[in-house]
XYZ file of C-alpha atoms in Angstrom:
366
model
C 2.384 8.516 -5.502
C 1.699 12.317 -5.284
C -0.858 12.224 -2.378
C -0.043 15.122 0.158
C 1.391 17.156 -2.744
C 4.142 17.874 -0.404
C 6.327 16.385 -3.611
C 5.192 17.562 -7.288
C 7.776 15.262 -9.014
C 6.942 12.251 -7.721
C 5.198 9.628 -5.272
C 7.381 6.560 -3.683
C 8.849 5.759 -7.572
C 11.145 9.027 -6.801
C 12.590 8.231 -3.343
C 13.832 4.746 -4.425
C 17.399 5.508 -4.643
C 16.872 7.487 -1.778
C 15.372 5.140 1.228
C 15.907 1.851 2.693
C 13.516 0.328 0.410
C 11.669 -1.587 3.641
C 11.041 1.279 5.239
C 9.835 2.876 1.605
C 7.797 0.252 1.391
C 6.898 -1.038 5.058
C 2.919 0.516 4.622
C 2.376 -2.213 1.474
C 4.674 -4.661 3.384
C 1.720 -4.090 6.735
C -0.763 -4.811 3.903
C 0.271 -7.850 2.475
C 0.856 -9.270 5.969
C -2.284 -8.354 6.958
C -4.046 -10.699 4.197
C -1.866 -13.383 4.703
C -2.552 -12.937 8.357
C -6.653 -12.931 8.176
C -6.543 -16.071 4.790
C -4.444 -18.186 7.125
C -6.087 -17.926 10.340
C -9.623 -18.559 8.781
C -7.784 -21.507 6.418
C -6.142 -23.139 9.136
C -9.855 -22.499 11.901
C -11.405 -24.025 8.677
C -9.893 -27.148 8.758
C -8.687 -27.399 12.791
C -12.835 -27.731 12.713
C -12.726 -30.364 10.281
C -10.131 -32.350 11.019
C -12.209 -31.902 14.709
C -15.233 -33.191 12.974
C -13.782 -35.859 11.007
C -12.065 -37.244 13.006
C -15.210 -37.179 15.683
C -16.574 -39.648 13.456
C -13.409 -41.924 12.442
C -11.187 -41.886 14.933
C -8.296 -41.396 12.404
C -5.888 -38.674 14.902
C -4.439 -39.974 17.781
C -5.685 -38.242 21.281
C -2.221 -36.108 20.647
C -3.000 -34.467 17.429
C -6.660 -33.182 18.805
C -5.015 -31.051 21.169
C -2.990 -29.843 18.048
C -6.107 -29.177 16.505
C -7.850 -27.582 19.183
C -4.920 -25.497 19.844
C -4.927 -24.303 15.847
C -9.036 -23.837 16.569
C -8.632 -21.695 19.382
C -5.527 -19.703 18.202
C -6.806 -19.161 14.436
C -10.411 -18.270 15.812
C -8.715 -15.851 18.377
C -7.196 -14.389 15.287
C -9.734 -13.906 12.924
C -11.305 -11.971 15.374
C -8.623 -10.196 16.217
C -8.349 -9.110 12.177
C -11.300 -7.923 12.252
C -12.248 -6.068 15.325
C -8.292 -4.681 15.944
C -7.983 -4.097 12.506
C -5.912 -0.842 11.820
C -4.183 -2.159 14.761
C -3.457 -4.881 14.070
C -2.467 -3.269 10.322
C 0.415 -1.392 11.955
C 1.720 -4.498 13.594
C 0.799 -6.971 10.434
C 4.439 -8.295 10.505
C 5.245 -9.182 14.308
C 2.009 -10.690 14.529
C 2.050 -12.538 12.007
C 5.664 -13.748 13.070
C 4.304 -14.683 16.796
C 1.159 -16.448 15.377
C 3.227 -18.708 12.904
C 5.568 -19.434 15.531
C 2.999 -21.219 17.358
C 1.824 -22.873 14.751
C 4.682 -24.691 13.613
C 5.419 -25.055 17.285
C 2.333 -27.041 17.259
C 3.337 -28.961 14.653
C 6.708 -29.630 15.255
C 5.436 -31.028 18.572
C 2.972 -33.469 16.561
C 5.437 -34.503 14.249
C 7.810 -35.521 16.969
C 6.031 -37.000 19.953
C 3.431 -37.702 18.325
C 4.153 -39.584 15.256
C 7.384 -41.089 17.081
C 7.901 -44.215 14.261
C 8.188 -42.308 10.875
C 9.510 -39.342 9.856
C 7.267 -36.123 9.615
C 6.366 -35.668 5.760
C 4.017 -32.702 7.130
C 6.651 -30.896 9.253
C 8.465 -30.705 6.431
C 5.751 -29.466 3.668
C 5.198 -26.104 6.274
C 8.889 -25.413 5.869
C 8.995 -25.445 2.267
C 5.382 -23.787 2.401
C 7.306 -20.731 4.004
C 7.715 -18.284 0.708
C 4.262 -17.904 0.214
C 2.607 -16.956 4.011
C 5.798 -13.917 5.245
C 7.037 -10.600 3.241
C 9.635 -9.299 4.960
C 13.180 -8.634 5.080
C 15.424 -11.345 3.900
C 17.749 -11.886 6.268
C 14.244 -12.386 9.044
C 12.893 -14.951 6.733
C 15.387 -16.563 6.661
C 16.118 -16.340 10.561
C 12.872 -17.357 11.402
C 13.017 -19.965 8.335
C 16.313 -21.381 9.983
C 14.934 -20.716 13.626
C 11.801 -23.839 12.925
C 13.891 -25.510 11.205
C 16.209 -25.821 14.236
C 13.309 -26.244 16.391
C 12.757 -29.453 14.471
C 15.514 -31.174 14.345
C 16.000 -30.695 18.581
C 12.211 -31.768 18.930
C 12.894 -35.040 16.524
C 16.032 -36.371 17.869
C 14.716 -35.818 21.305
C 11.454 -37.857 20.913
C 12.425 -40.361 17.855
C 14.284 -42.888 17.595
C 18.236 -42.011 15.597
C 17.536 -43.792 12.478
C 14.509 -41.410 11.803
C 15.983 -38.431 13.553
C 18.297 -38.523 10.707
C 15.923 -38.763 8.324
C 13.965 -35.941 9.469
C 17.242 -34.306 10.002
C 18.433 -34.121 6.491
C 14.629 -33.584 4.633
C 14.370 -30.100 7.064
C 17.801 -29.015 6.653
C 17.573 -29.722 2.351
C 13.438 -27.627 3.050
C 15.173 -24.993 4.668
C 17.706 -24.048 2.276
C 15.313 -24.428 -1.237
C 12.458 -22.380 1.512
C 15.526 -19.856 2.299
C 16.308 -19.213 -1.869
C 12.706 -18.920 -3.045
C 12.106 -17.030 -0.218
C 14.760 -14.669 -0.454
C 13.913 -14.254 -4.835
C 9.886 -13.596 -3.756
C 10.546 -11.336 -1.305
C 12.537 -9.454 -4.266
C 9.577 -10.159 -6.851
C 6.563 -8.852 -4.258
C 9.129 -5.909 -3.528
C 9.615 -5.121 -7.328
C 5.537 -5.775 -7.918
C 5.153 -2.844 -5.015
C 7.843 -0.217 -6.832
C 6.077 -0.951 -9.826
C 3.124 -0.283 -8.841
C 4.239 2.971 -7.764
C 5.879 4.008 -11.029
C 2.836 3.476 -12.644
C 0.898 5.520 -10.426
C 3.808 8.482 -10.609
C 3.540 8.152 -14.774
C -0.328 8.926 -14.365
C -0.239 11.243 -11.828
C 2.899 13.513 -12.756
C 3.272 15.841 -16.203
C 6.149 14.069 -17.841
C 7.261 17.527 -19.168
C 7.575 19.818 -16.391
C 7.574 17.349 -13.524
C 4.300 18.698 -12.043
C 0.864 17.037 -10.879
C -1.170 15.911 -13.665
C -4.650 18.162 -14.347
C -6.479 15.195 -12.840
C -4.153 14.375 -9.613
C -4.424 17.799 -8.467
C -8.369 17.618 -9.484
C -8.509 14.901 -6.955
C -6.435 15.616 -4.582
C -8.157 19.341 -4.441
C -12.019 17.543 -3.807
C -10.335 14.929 -1.366
C -9.304 17.907 0.543
C -12.504 19.303 0.637
C -13.787 15.911 1.421
C -11.397 16.624 4.893
C -13.640 17.470 8.195
C -10.401 18.906 9.263
C -10.665 21.003 5.209
C -9.466 25.206 5.944
C -10.201 27.541 2.803
C -8.316 27.247 0.074
C -7.368 29.524 -2.927
C -6.875 28.451 -6.607
C -4.231 30.188 -9.097
C -4.687 29.472 -12.638
C -1.197 30.612 -14.197
C -1.769 30.991 -18.071
C 2.029 32.647 -20.076
C 1.293 35.295 -21.806
C 1.944 35.197 -25.828
C 2.941 31.399 -25.546
C 2.011 30.830 -29.463
C 4.023 34.265 -30.332
C 6.773 31.786 -28.509
C 6.184 28.390 -30.160
C 5.552 30.192 -33.791
C 9.102 32.309 -32.997
C 11.487 29.962 -31.510
C 9.971 26.636 -32.117
C 8.038 24.071 -29.977
C 10.749 22.641 -28.578
C 11.931 25.975 -27.312
C 8.446 26.675 -26.351
C 8.908 23.011 -24.263
C 12.128 24.483 -22.002
C 10.160 27.854 -21.354
C 7.418 25.398 -19.516
C 9.613 23.392 -18.023
C 11.763 26.510 -16.831
C 8.437 28.615 -15.607
C 7.353 24.564 -13.705
C 10.363 25.144 -11.691
C 9.888 29.179 -10.768
C 6.429 28.343 -9.623
C 7.628 25.922 -7.465
C 9.943 27.709 -5.746
C 7.592 30.559 -5.600
C 4.983 28.674 -3.551
C 4.994 26.997 -0.200
C 6.080 22.837 -0.647
C 3.053 21.264 0.973
C 0.524 23.804 -1.903
C -0.533 21.271 -5.104
C 0.837 22.632 -8.131
C 0.312 21.196 -11.356
C 0.059 21.300 -14.911
C -3.104 22.122 -16.583
C -1.902 21.463 -19.847
C -0.779 24.012 -22.115
C 0.923 26.957 -21.004
C -1.582 26.750 -17.998
C -0.584 25.456 -14.493
C -2.120 25.079 -11.533
C -1.389 26.183 -7.252
C -3.541 25.116 -5.159
C -3.617 26.626 -1.603
C -4.184 25.208 1.633
C -5.708 26.883 4.579
C -5.338 30.692 3.677
C -7.919 33.109 4.263
C -5.775 36.561 4.176
C -6.033 38.461 0.513
C -2.684 39.654 1.658
C -1.320 36.732 1.839
C -2.195 35.581 -1.604
C -1.377 38.928 -3.255
C 2.516 38.146 -1.849
C 2.588 34.992 -3.279
C 0.773 36.472 -6.409
C 3.173 39.054 -6.932
C 6.364 37.272 -6.010
C 5.757 34.214 -8.927
C 4.661 37.504 -10.917
C 7.936 38.854 -10.460
C 10.186 36.147 -10.444
C 8.990 35.508 -13.824
C 9.574 38.770 -15.052
C 13.273 38.872 -13.462
C 13.665 34.507 -14.855
C 16.777 33.804 -16.562
C 16.178 31.554 -20.071
C 18.699 29.219 -20.918
C 17.803 29.883 -24.754
C 17.406 33.167 -24.975
C 18.906 35.289 -21.913
C 17.079 38.391 -23.465
C 13.045 37.242 -23.627
C 10.895 39.000 -21.520
C 7.455 36.846 -19.995
C 5.050 37.295 -18.204
C 1.959 35.748 -16.750
C -1.841 36.101 -15.996
C -2.740 34.724 -12.836
C -6.874 34.124 -11.609
C -6.800 33.315 -8.393
C -10.496 32.293 -6.575
C -10.131 32.621 -2.934
C -13.523 31.501 -2.370
C -14.823 31.061 1.479
C -17.888 28.737 0.815
C -16.632 26.650 -2.267
C -16.562 23.149 -1.880
C -14.739 21.409 -5.088
C -12.689 22.331 -7.287
C -14.940 22.861 -10.132
C -16.429 26.256 -7.978
C -12.538 27.332 -7.655
C -12.162 27.046 -11.182
C -15.054 28.925 -12.705
C -14.459 31.720 -10.409
C -10.485 31.372 -11.579
C -10.650 31.047 -14.688
C -12.802 34.063 -15.041
C -10.537 36.555 -13.112
C -7.585 34.840 -15.567
C -9.822 36.208 -18.764
C -10.358 39.394 -17.586
C -6.615 39.447 -16.183
C -5.913 38.512 -20.502
C -8.432 41.208 -21.233
C -6.369 44.289 -19.454
C -3.255 43.662 -21.770
C -1.750 40.376 -19.138
C 0.765 40.289 -17.113
C -1.155 40.784 -13.487
C -3.337 39.045 -10.924
C -6.750 39.279 -9.842
C -8.644 37.810 -7.045
C -12.293 37.022 -6.723
C -13.088 36.951 -2.650
C -16.001 36.254 -2.143
C-alpha cells in the first residue's frame, strides 16, 4: 500500500518479485504472532487457574502436575501482562517471544507427560505437537526445526522416564504427528502468506489508478489529511494539473490514444517531482501533486516551470509531432490544515490560468 507516497505504482504487492517474502511482510507476521501470543497466554492462564481450582476440590491430578499448572499460571500471567504493558516491544519481537513462551509450555508438558505419568503413553503431548501449525507463523524451516526439536526432546525424556515398551509407543506417535504437523504447518504458512499478499494486492488496486499507475484520488486525499494530522508536518503545496484541450485530442485521435496521452503525461509528472511527493490522478485529464515541507515559492516555481517544459518537449508515442501543454493551479497555504482548503485555492488558480490562454501556472501564496 502506498502509505508514504514514495512509490506511485504500488505498495507491497508491487514488490513481491523484488524482495524476500518474509522480510516484505514482517510487520504483518509480527502482528499475527502477537495476537496468537496474547490469546494463547490468556487461554493458558484461564485453564491453569481452572485446573488448579478443580484439583483443589476433587484431587484429580497428581502432586507433580499441580506444579506444571502453577508454571502455566505464572508464565502466562507474566506474558499476558507484557502483551498489555509492553505492546510495542512485544510486537517488534513477537516471533522470538512466542517461540520462548511456547518452548517453556512444551517443556512443562513433556515433563508432565513423562515423569509424572510413567505408566501410560502421553496423549496430551501428542495433541500439543499436532496443534503447533495453528500457533506459529514463521519461516517454514524454523517452524519445522522447532517442531522436530520438541518432538525429539519428548522422545528422549520418554525413554529416560518410562518403560521402553511405553516409550516406544510415545516415539511412534510423536514422530507420526510431528511429520503430519510439519506438512500441515508448511502448507498453512503458505496460505497465511497468500492471505497477506492478497490483502495488499486488493489495497493496491483500491489505492492505485489502474490506467496511469499513480495514486487514486481517495488514496491521495487520505495521505494529505494524514500528513496534516502529524505533529511534525510542515507547510505543504498542492498542484492541480490539467491537460490543455484534452477533449479535442480525444475527438481527433480517439479515446484509446487519449488514454496513451494520460499514461505518458503521468510518467512525465512522476519524473518531474521527488519520489517522496504524492502524485495522483484526480479523474479525467486532471492530476494532483502534493509537495511536503515546502515554504519557498521559488522552489515551487522551478518545479512548475520544469513540468510545463517537460510536457511541451515530450515525445508522444502515437504522434511525435503532437504539441501538448498543461495548466497548473498551485496552492501554497501557510495556514491550511486540510486537503479541502488547499484544493479550493489550487482549483481557483487553475481556472484563472485556463482563462488566460492556458499553458502556464499560477500560485496562491498567503
